[in-house]
Structure formats: C-alpha cells, structure tokens
Amino acid sequence: MTGRLEEKLTRLLGTRSGAALEKMGLVTADDLLRHYPRRYAEPGQLTDMAQLALGEHVSVLARVAEATVRPMRNRGGALLQVVVTDGRQRLALTFFARHAGALRGHEAKLVPGRTGVFSGTVSAYRGERQLTHPDYVLVGGDVEDADAALDEASKPMPIYPATAAVPTWRLQRAVRTVLDPLTEDDVPDPVPAEVRASAGLPSRLEALRLVHAPATAADWRAGQHRLRYEEAFVLQAALAQRRAAAAQEDATARPPRPVDDPGILARFDASLPFTLTAGQRAVGADIADDLARPRPMQRLLQGDVGSGKTVVALRAMLQVVDAGGQAALLAPTEVLAAQHARTLRALLGPLAEGGLLGGAEEGTRVALLTGSLPAAARKAALLQAASGEAGIVVGTHALLSEHVQFADLGLVVVDEQHRFGVEQRDALRAKGRVAPHLLVMTATPIPRTVAMTVFGDLEVSSLTEVPAQRAGIRTHVVPADNPRWMERTWQRVREEVDAGHRAYVVCARIHPDEEDGAAGKAKAAEFDDEVPEFLDGDAEERPPLRAVLEVADALRATPALAGLEVGVLHGQMPPAEKDAAMAAFASGASQVLVSTTVIEVGVDVPEATAMVVFDADRFGLSQLHQLRGRVGRGSAPGLCLLVSTAQPGTPAAARVEALAETTDGFRLAQLDLELRNEGDVLGAAQSGRTSSLRLLRVVKDADLIEEARRAAVALVDADPGLSGHPLLAAAIAAQLDPEKEEFLERA
Ligand code: ADP
Ligand code: MG
C-alpha cells in the first residue's frame, strides 16, 4: 500500500528536517502523525507583558516594532530579531535558521506596525526576556481582526515528546505541514464506518486533526478517545481472529477414562491425602471437557500462590497420559523446572515409577530435561520423551525450541504466563502435526481488562480459595535506617531457626559493585533468572541496593545468627551449585538462604517460615507478593519483613505499606497497576507489542476496551477472514508483527 501516509518525511519536509525526525524514529508521514502530543498547554488569557515569568508558556497581544535579519557571527546561519510592544513593555522574539533565506517567510509577515498574538515559552538572553520561535497569529494577515487573533491564540497548544534536536514547536510545525493537506482518502481508517457510526466516533483523519490541531480541550479529548478506541478495537479484532482460528484447528481429543476402566488419574485421586476444593473440582471439570474435544484447549489458569494450581495441572496431565498422550510442563527457569519435577514425583509417589521394579503397575515416568543435565542423564531423558516412556516431561521453555522429540505430545502446561507471550503460543501451535492442548498457569491475578487485552485469546479459569490449613503470614515494614529494628529483624530470624524453621533473605542484585538502575538491570538481564522489576524514579537519591554476596558476608558476622549456616543462591552460579544450594536449604543443612529473586516463583520449602526482603520498596507489588508466597507454605505461620528505604508519603512507601496490609493477591494486582505506569504493565506481559498501544490505558480505559471488544467480536463473527474489511486486516497485520512489517517496507 503506498499512499500519502507512507511518504518519507525527508521528501515532505526536506532532507534536513526529515533526517532530524528520522533520528527520533519518525520516518514516514504516518509515523509523524502517530507521534501524539504528550499533553496540551492550556491557553491562558493573554499575559500582561509586565509579568512574563521565565519558563512559562505565554500569549501576548502586541504590535511589531522592529524586525531585523542578520547573520550570526559565531555560529553561522542567520537570525531574525523582532521586537514587539504593547505600548509600554518591549519583548524580543527570536527566530534562527541556517540561511537568511529560510527566514523570509517570517520577515515578510512580521512587518513593523502589524498587530498579533504571540505565544511561546519565556526565556532570557543577556538579561532580556524573549520568546524563541513563538507561534503567532497576525491581524490582517492570518486573521481579520484582533478578536480572531485572540481566538486563534486561545487554542490549546499541543506539547510533543521532543528531543534537544527537535523541540516541540518544530514538531508541531512539521505535523501541520504534513497533516493540513490530507484528505479523507489519504487516511485509511481501520475502524469501519458502521462501527464508527454506532459508537459515535469521528473518522481517523478528523481524530488526527483533533489531537494535533485542537480548537478546544474538548476537541483533543474527543480525538484521543477515538484513537484509543481504535487501538482497543484493532487489538480486540486481532484477538477475536486468533480465537476463531484456534477454534478451527485440529487437536487430538483426550477424553477421561470411563469409570469402569480407571487409569492413572483415578489412582492418583484415590491416593490424594486431601480433598480437592470446590474450585479445583470446577476448574478441573472445565479442563477435562476441553481436553476431550478435538480442538486445542487455550486456557489460562489463574490462582494466588498456594491456591493449588499444581494439583489441577497434574490432574490434566494424567488425563492426557491415560488417553495415551504425553504432557510437557514448562517453567521459566531451570531451578523451577527441577523443583516442579520433584513436586510432581512426590505427588505421584509410586505412580511415577511406571515400568520400575516396585512402581505402580499402571504408572508413568516424570522426565526432567534441562540444558545443564550431564550428557548421559540428558540422553536418557531425551529417550524417555521420544519413546513415550515418560508421560510427563518437565523443562524450561527451551523444550519447545530445542530438538526434543515427543512420542505424542498432547498437552503443554506453562507455569507463569509473563514470559510466555503470543509468539511462544504461536510457536507451540506450529509444533507437531496437530496442536497440543495448552494450559497456562499464573499466580499473578490479572485484572479483567488486562486479561482481555493481553490474553484475550485464552479462556480464563480462576482458583479463588486457598486450601484451608495454611497458617497465614504476617508482614511488617522495617525502616532500613533504624538499627534497633534491623537488630530485631535478625533476632526474629534466629527465633524462627531455633524453632526448627528456615529463612530467606532476598536482595535485588548479586554483586555490591554492580551498578544500580538501568545499567545494573541490563547486566542482570544477561543472567536469565533474576531481573528485579525495578520501578523507575528517584534511583539516584537512594542508597545503593544491597547485594547478595555482601549481605551473606554481613550475616555470617551478625551475632544474632552466630553458628547458623548461611547459603547463597543467584543466577550467575553454575546450575550444579544452584541445585546444591537449594538442596542444602531444603534439607536444613543451611538455615538461612541469601538469594536474588530466583526464588520468586514456585520454589517450595515448607519449613521456610521467614523472609527478609532488602530494598523492598524497589520491587513491584506483584513481585513482592510472589516472593512472600514462598514462606508459610507449611503448617507454621509465615513472617515477612520488608526492609525499606522509601520516604514516607512516596508511591514506593505506599507499595510496601499496601503489602503489609493485605494478602489478597487480586487487590494487590489492581493496586500495582494503579501505582505504576501502563507501559510497564503491558511491557512485562506482551513482549514486542507495546508499540501498538500508544494512548490506551488498560486500567482507566476498561469501559472503552469492553465496548471495542464487543464491536470487534461481532465484526469478526460476521466476517472471520475480514475480507470485507481490508483496512482492519492491514492494521492487524501491522500491529501483530511490527518488526516484520518494517522489514518489508525497507526491503
Ligand atoms: P500453587 O501452585 O497454586 O501455588 P500448589 O499447587 O503448589 O499451589 O499448592 C500449595 C500447597 O497446597 C501444596 O503443598 C499442595 O499440595 C497443597 N494443596 C493443594 N490442593 C490442596 C487441597 N485441596 N487441600 C489441601 N492442600 C492442598
Ligand atoms: Mg505452584
């Protein structure tokens, strides 16, 4: 498609302006028009010229007194200096250009004697107030009279995300140069006319005019609303299409065994030491039905930490094994994969020893397959997967990308959705002759509109109750700079250990000499397991983050902990050392484990009752909630001490306080969303697709998303291939694969 929107800015605006915009990633007219104003300066009334405050955006009504163009001695280029006056005060207006010729347009208009309204930001040069590159509207030139000039000057002023090289006023001019000549035919609208009509929305071109050149605040609000609707609508249409496509795909039906021919699932149920909760039964029944159909299940299972998802997932896997298939369980890290394999084997008992002497007659095998296995063990696991001997194969996401053969893969269970985006789901569906059933588990409760936006192609089940006998957890905030409280913290840890329990100590980074913030984060990202979700902001003003290695040394020298074994766990350790550290902690050989967030998800040591989190105020709420879920998993109550350097009254302090007040994961997730910025939310959840959502706010725009979703679903139901809506189809294609799209354009 080549239209006016695809034209290069270098062509439309000239090589120099175009190149400067290209540096900002704005290559085509379309790119520029999607560079929406960040905010709008509300036009004040006219400012009294005697009261011009530095840095303020002002509009003044004045008459041109002088206008001179002269070359700039030092810098090269030319300068137009205008002096305007209201009869008493004088104000300088300055325009720069590379060549005097480029200033002719202004010079021709800003003739002495002309009156106009001049708007810009007040700066000072050699003690004199001035406006650099002000906007202006001249009476008798741009408009008929002074009233019209005032009108024009009282429009809200778009303020763009700008750079030093391209300030906002230059962006504004560039946008107007590109936008003003466009007609309806130039601006394809992915929202079909009938949808617009029923939702009362303007066309895309009108919306662009409303946001880039509003006459009133109501204008830009209406424009933004329409563009947000479009973002939601295109995304929801894409998700509706995915759902429709998945509903057409073939899968192998894996119905449960009949009652008179029980299999491993029935035996497992009979061996369970507890009764399933009502929620586990209900969700289990939905999953059993899904698996029995010849269409791939696409289900998200959400439930707070400890709500018993693992048992639900295992029962689904056993149904598939009973039906002759295999199940794969994917964890985000190797530590967690190993942990899952242990948990599943423990839950299955003799049922996991199929084919072994002393194993159950009707049993299966659980194979663990990770990159760090010794060659012989790895080969054995690969063989078990390929032969079908292992009904359950546990590993990291690498299981899907590596050359792992399954005899008959029927179900994939993914633990933790955040790192398993749309692309991975697609890769999975592409694997094998028919798509396996998919169950994604998440312990982070997802508010409905986020689920709808990010996981709109999945059915959602929730486990809302937590099995009864858990003893609960108390959480306190400990100010890091209070030595008495810190001392008391280590005494409490000692008391827990003396009572036969164990304690985690969590730090945000590994080495004390690592940089904080972005650089430290980038470094940490090289080691998959532990990227603390830092929240931006005032990092510079904070004390440096505490580090695992430094804290471990300090604790070994802490009198309250004398005689205790302090272990260390972080992602830079070789896998064998990690396993050894976990095993030592699980067995009680070490009683205190200083660790990064590796332990965030799933690690299960029932004897661990205490957790101390350093720099707790620097973590996200959901992440802290996950971390906290690691303690108090047995019958003894848990204790979580959040060491914080946050100043009272800051959002960071609000986060840790919220955590101390509630253990309701759903409330915390909602709060977390409200306290952080949207980009983080979507960024964490849908890799590579954030660029498509520029204005949409998942929490605040919940109603709009619902409305757009209804319209999108209706439209896709009526026209699944979107053959009648090519513009929408094109917008979806561009949105779902921006990289590819860009590549095609450049090729
Ligand atoms: P999740 O994976 O959702 O965090 P788990 O499946 O690990 O939760 O369950 C947490 C603990 O509760 C485990 O020790 C598990 O064996 C136990 N559990 C699961 N379901 C029940 C139940 N219905 N009654 C009692 N205990 C249960
Ligand atoms: Mg679990």
PDB file of N, CA and C and ligand atoms in Angstrom, residues 272-278 280 303-312 340 343 347 415 441-443 463 466-470 602 604 606 629-630 633-634, ligand 1:
ATOM      1  N   LEU A 272      -4.748 -39.141  46.896  1.00  0.00           N
ATOM      2  CA  LEU A 272      -4.554 -37.774  47.410  1.00  0.00           C
ATOM      3  C   LEU A 272      -4.817 -37.716  48.912  1.00  0.00           C
ATOM      4  N   PRO A 273      -3.902 -37.099  49.666  1.00  0.00           N
ATOM      5  CA  PRO A 273      -4.087 -37.023  51.119  1.00  0.00           C
ATOM      6  C   PRO A 273      -5.109 -35.961  51.524  1.00  0.00           C
ATOM      7  N   PHE A 274      -5.625 -35.211  50.590  1.00  0.00           N
ATOM      8  CA  PHE A 274      -6.625 -34.188  50.928  1.00  0.00           C
ATOM      9  C   PHE A 274      -7.748 -34.245  49.909  1.00  0.00           C
ATOM     10  N   THR A 275      -8.849 -33.558  50.210  1.00  0.00           N
ATOM     11  CA  THR A 275      -9.913 -33.483  49.222  1.00  0.00           C
ATOM     12  C   THR A 275      -9.746 -32.203  48.425  1.00  0.00           C
ATOM     13  N   LEU A 276     -10.077 -32.271  47.152  1.00  0.00           N
ATOM     14  CA  LEU A 276      -9.955 -31.089  46.306  1.00  0.00           C
ATOM     15  C   LEU A 276     -10.952 -30.034  46.776  1.00  0.00           C
ATOM     16  N   THR A 277     -10.561 -28.771  46.636  1.00  0.00           N
ATOM     17  CA  THR A 277     -11.511 -27.709  46.953  1.00  0.00           C
ATOM     18  C   THR A 277     -12.571 -27.669  45.856  1.00  0.00           C
ATOM     19  N   ALA A 278     -13.682 -26.986  46.154  1.00  0.00           N
ATOM     20  CA  ALA A 278     -14.754 -26.877  45.153  1.00  0.00           C
ATOM     21  C   ALA A 278     -14.224 -26.223  43.884  1.00  0.00           C
ATOM     22  N   GLN A 280     -11.105 -26.234  42.727  1.00  0.00           N
ATOM     23  CA  GLN A 280     -10.257 -27.178  41.998  1.00  0.00           C
ATOM     24  C   GLN A 280     -11.105 -28.165  41.212  1.00  0.00           C
ATOM     25  N   GLY A 303      -4.549 -18.229  39.800  1.00  0.00           N
ATOM     26  CA  GLY A 303      -4.865 -18.511  41.192  1.00  0.00           C
ATOM     27  C   GLY A 303      -3.697 -18.058  42.017  1.00  0.00           C
ATOM     28  N   ASP A 304      -4.000 -17.489  43.147  1.00  0.00           N
ATOM     29  CA  ASP A 304      -2.968 -16.940  44.006  1.00  0.00           C
ATOM     30  C   ASP A 304      -1.972 -18.040  44.394  1.00  0.00           C
ATOM     31  N   VAL A 305      -0.820 -17.607  44.828  1.00  0.00           N
ATOM     32  CA  VAL A 305       0.185 -18.526  45.336  1.00  0.00           C
ATOM     33  C   VAL A 305      -0.453 -19.441  46.380  1.00  0.00           C
ATOM     34  N   GLY A 306      -0.264 -20.746  46.225  1.00  0.00           N
ATOM     35  CA  GLY A 306      -0.788 -21.680  47.217  1.00  0.00           C
ATOM     36  C   GLY A 306      -2.238 -22.061  47.008  1.00  0.00           C
ATOM     37  N   SER A 307      -2.834 -21.630  45.906  1.00  0.00           N
ATOM     38  CA  SER A 307      -4.238 -21.949  45.689  1.00  0.00           C
ATOM     39  C   SER A 307      -4.423 -23.354  45.130  1.00  0.00           C
ATOM     40  N   GLY A 308      -3.324 -24.034  44.846  1.00  0.00           N
ATOM     41  CA  GLY A 308      -3.415 -25.426  44.441  1.00  0.00           C
ATOM     42  C   GLY A 308      -3.509 -25.648  42.939  1.00  0.00           C
ATOM     43  N   LYS A 309      -2.820 -24.803  42.174  1.00  0.00           N
ATOM     44  CA  LYS A 309      -2.836 -24.946  40.723  1.00  0.00           C
ATOM     45  C   LYS A 309      -2.103 -26.203  40.269  1.00  0.00           C
ATOM     46  N   THR A 310      -1.019 -26.525  40.998  1.00  0.00           N
ATOM     47  CA  THR A 310      -0.189 -27.644  40.561  1.00  0.00           C
ATOM     48  C   THR A 310      -0.992 -28.947  40.495  1.00  0.00           C
ATOM     49  N   VAL A 311      -1.815 -29.156  41.502  1.00  0.00           N
ATOM     50  CA  VAL A 311      -2.621 -30.379  41.520  1.00  0.00           C
ATOM     51  C   VAL A 311      -3.594 -30.394  40.333  1.00  0.00           C
ATOM     52  N   VAL A 312      -4.182 -29.236  40.058  1.00  0.00           N
ATOM     53  CA  VAL A 312      -5.107 -29.134  38.929  1.00  0.00           C
ATOM     54  C   VAL A 312      -4.381 -29.470  37.625  1.00  0.00           C
ATOM     55  N   HIS A 340       9.732 -28.387  40.054  1.00  0.00           N
ATOM     56  CA  HIS A 340       8.470 -28.957  39.578  1.00  0.00           C
ATOM     57  C   HIS A 340       8.582 -30.474  39.443  1.00  0.00           C
ATOM     58  N   THR A 343       8.367 -31.950  42.795  1.00  0.00           N
ATOM     59  CA  THR A 343       6.999 -31.868  43.329  1.00  0.00           C
ATOM     60  C   THR A 343       6.095 -32.915  42.683  1.00  0.00           C
ATOM     61  N   LEU A 347       4.189 -35.933  44.500  1.00  0.00           N
ATOM     62  CA  LEU A 347       2.728 -36.055  44.485  1.00  0.00           C
ATOM     63  C   LEU A 347       2.296 -37.407  43.919  1.00  0.00           C
ATOM     64  N   ASP A 415       4.036 -22.745  33.274  1.00  0.00           N
ATOM     65  CA  ASP A 415       3.955 -22.122  34.592  1.00  0.00           C
ATOM     66  C   ASP A 415       4.445 -20.688  34.477  1.00  0.00           C
ATOM     67  N   MET A 441      -0.501 -21.320  33.450  1.00  0.00           N
ATOM     68  CA  MET A 441      -0.812 -21.039  34.851  1.00  0.00           C
ATOM     69  C   MET A 441      -0.165 -19.738  35.283  1.00  0.00           C
ATOM     70  N   THR A 442      -0.893 -18.944  36.016  1.00  0.00           N
ATOM     71  CA  THR A 442      -0.289 -17.740  36.568  1.00  0.00           C
ATOM     72  C   THR A 442      -0.725 -17.517  37.997  1.00  0.00           C
ATOM     73  N   ALA A 443       0.237 -17.106  38.818  1.00  0.00           N
ATOM     74  CA  ALA A 443      -0.064 -16.822  40.216  1.00  0.00           C
ATOM     75  C   ALA A 443      -0.322 -15.329  40.402  1.00  0.00           C
ATOM     76  N   LEU A 463      -8.840 -19.905  40.383  1.00  0.00           N
ATOM     77  CA  LEU A 463      -8.987 -20.566  41.682  1.00  0.00           C
ATOM     78  C   LEU A 463      -9.023 -19.450  42.715  1.00  0.00           C
ATOM     79  N   VAL A 466      -8.072 -20.534  48.858  1.00  0.00           N
ATOM     80  CA  VAL A 466      -6.805 -21.174  49.165  1.00  0.00           C
ATOM     81  C   VAL A 466      -7.109 -22.330  50.122  1.00  0.00           C
ATOM     82  N   PRO A 467      -6.560 -23.532  49.858  1.00  0.00           N
ATOM     83  CA  PRO A 467      -6.844 -24.684  50.721  1.00  0.00           C
ATOM     84  C   PRO A 467      -6.690 -24.330  52.201  1.00  0.00           C
ATOM     85  N   ALA A 468      -7.565 -24.871  53.011  1.00  0.00           N
ATOM     86  CA  ALA A 468      -7.780 -24.377  54.370  1.00  0.00           C
ATOM     87  C   ALA A 468      -6.563 -24.316  55.288  1.00  0.00           C
ATOM     88  N   GLN A 469      -5.757 -25.386  55.337  1.00  0.00           N
ATOM     89  CA  GLN A 469      -4.872 -25.467  56.501  1.00  0.00           C
ATOM     90  C   GLN A 469      -3.619 -24.604  56.452  1.00  0.00           C
ATOM     91  N   ARG A 470      -3.575 -23.628  55.576  1.00  0.00           N
ATOM     92  CA  ARG A 470      -2.377 -22.791  55.592  1.00  0.00           C
ATOM     93  C   ARG A 470      -2.460 -21.790  56.742  1.00  0.00           C
ATOM     94  N   GLY A 602       7.339 -20.264  42.642  1.00  0.00           N
ATOM     95  CA  GLY A 602       7.208 -21.709  42.751  1.00  0.00           C
ATOM     96  C   GLY A 602       8.096 -22.464  43.716  1.00  0.00           C
ATOM     97  N   ASP A 604       9.500 -24.283  46.648  1.00  0.00           N
ATOM     98  CA  ASP A 604       8.630 -24.766  47.708  1.00  0.00           C
ATOM     99  C   ASP A 604       9.425 -25.488  48.794  1.00  0.00           C
ATOM    100  N   PRO A 606       8.659 -26.179  52.585  1.00  0.00           N
ATOM    101  CA  PRO A 606       7.609 -25.961  53.590  1.00  0.00           C
ATOM    102  C   PRO A 606       8.154 -25.465  54.930  1.00  0.00           C
ATOM    103  N   GLY A 629       4.919 -15.300  48.954  1.00  0.00           N
ATOM    104  CA  GLY A 629       4.230 -16.585  48.868  1.00  0.00           C
ATOM    105  C   GLY A 629       5.149 -17.781  49.100  1.00  0.00           C
ATOM    106  N   ARG A 630       6.466 -17.522  49.142  1.00  0.00           N
ATOM    107  CA  ARG A 630       7.413 -18.615  49.357  1.00  0.00           C
ATOM    108  C   ARG A 630       7.494 -19.032  50.815  1.00  0.00           C
ATOM    109  N   ARG A 633       4.347 -21.830  53.848  1.00  0.00           N
ATOM    110  CA  ARG A 633       3.667 -22.800  52.988  1.00  0.00           C
ATOM    111  C   ARG A 633       3.350 -24.090  53.744  1.00  0.00           C
ATOM    112  N   GLY A 634       3.940 -24.272  54.882  1.00  0.00           N
ATOM    113  CA  GLY A 634       3.631 -25.443  55.692  1.00  0.00           C
ATOM    114  C   GLY A 634       2.566 -25.086  56.722  1.00  0.00           C
TER     115      GLY A 634
HETATM  116  P1  ADP B   1       0.144 -23.094  43.619  1.00  0.00           P
HETATM  117  O1  ADP B   1       0.872 -23.858  42.571  1.00  0.00           O
HETATM  118  O2  ADP B   1      -1.166 -22.571  43.165  1.00  0.00           O
HETATM  119  O3  ADP B   1       0.985 -22.030  44.282  1.00  0.00           O
HETATM  120  P2  ADP B   1       0.231 -25.572  44.929  1.00  0.00           P
HETATM  121  O4  ADP B   1      -0.446 -26.403  43.927  1.00  0.00           O
HETATM  122  O5  ADP B   1       1.713 -25.622  44.995  1.00  0.00           O
HETATM  123  O6  ADP B   1      -0.229 -24.089  44.784  1.00  0.00           O
HETATM  124  O7  ADP B   1      -0.423 -25.900  46.339  1.00  0.00           O
HETATM  125  C1  ADP B   1       0.089 -25.374  47.541  1.00  0.00           C
HETATM  126  C2  ADP B   1       0.081 -26.425  48.616  1.00  0.00           C
HETATM  127  O8  ADP B   1      -1.266 -26.792  48.948  1.00  0.00           O
HETATM  128  C3  ADP B   1       0.755 -27.708  48.157  1.00  0.00           C
HETATM  129  O9  ADP B   1       1.509 -28.206  49.226  1.00  0.00           O
HETATM  130  C4  ADP B   1      -0.394 -28.627  47.813  1.00  0.00           C
HETATM  131  O10 ADP B   1      -0.061 -29.982  47.968  1.00  0.00           O
HETATM  132  C5  ADP B   1      -1.458 -28.181  48.789  1.00  0.00           C
HETATM  133  N1  ADP B   1      -2.829 -28.394  48.309  1.00  0.00           N
HETATM  134  C6  ADP B   1      -3.265 -28.284  47.038  1.00  0.00           C
HETATM  135  N2  ADP B   1      -4.595 -28.513  46.977  1.00  0.00           N
HETATM  136  C7  ADP B   1      -4.993 -28.761  48.240  1.00  0.00           C
HETATM  137  C8  ADP B   1      -6.263 -29.083  48.836  1.00  0.00           C
HETATM  138  N3  ADP B   1      -7.375 -29.182  48.115  1.00  0.00           N
HETATM  139  N4  ADP B   1      -6.297 -29.280  50.182  1.00  0.00           N
HETATM  140  C9  ADP B   1      -5.178 -29.188  50.921  1.00  0.00           C
HETATM  141  N5  ADP B   1      -3.957 -28.902  50.423  1.00  0.00           N
HETATM  142  C10 ADP B   1      -3.864 -28.691  49.098  1.00  0.00           C
END
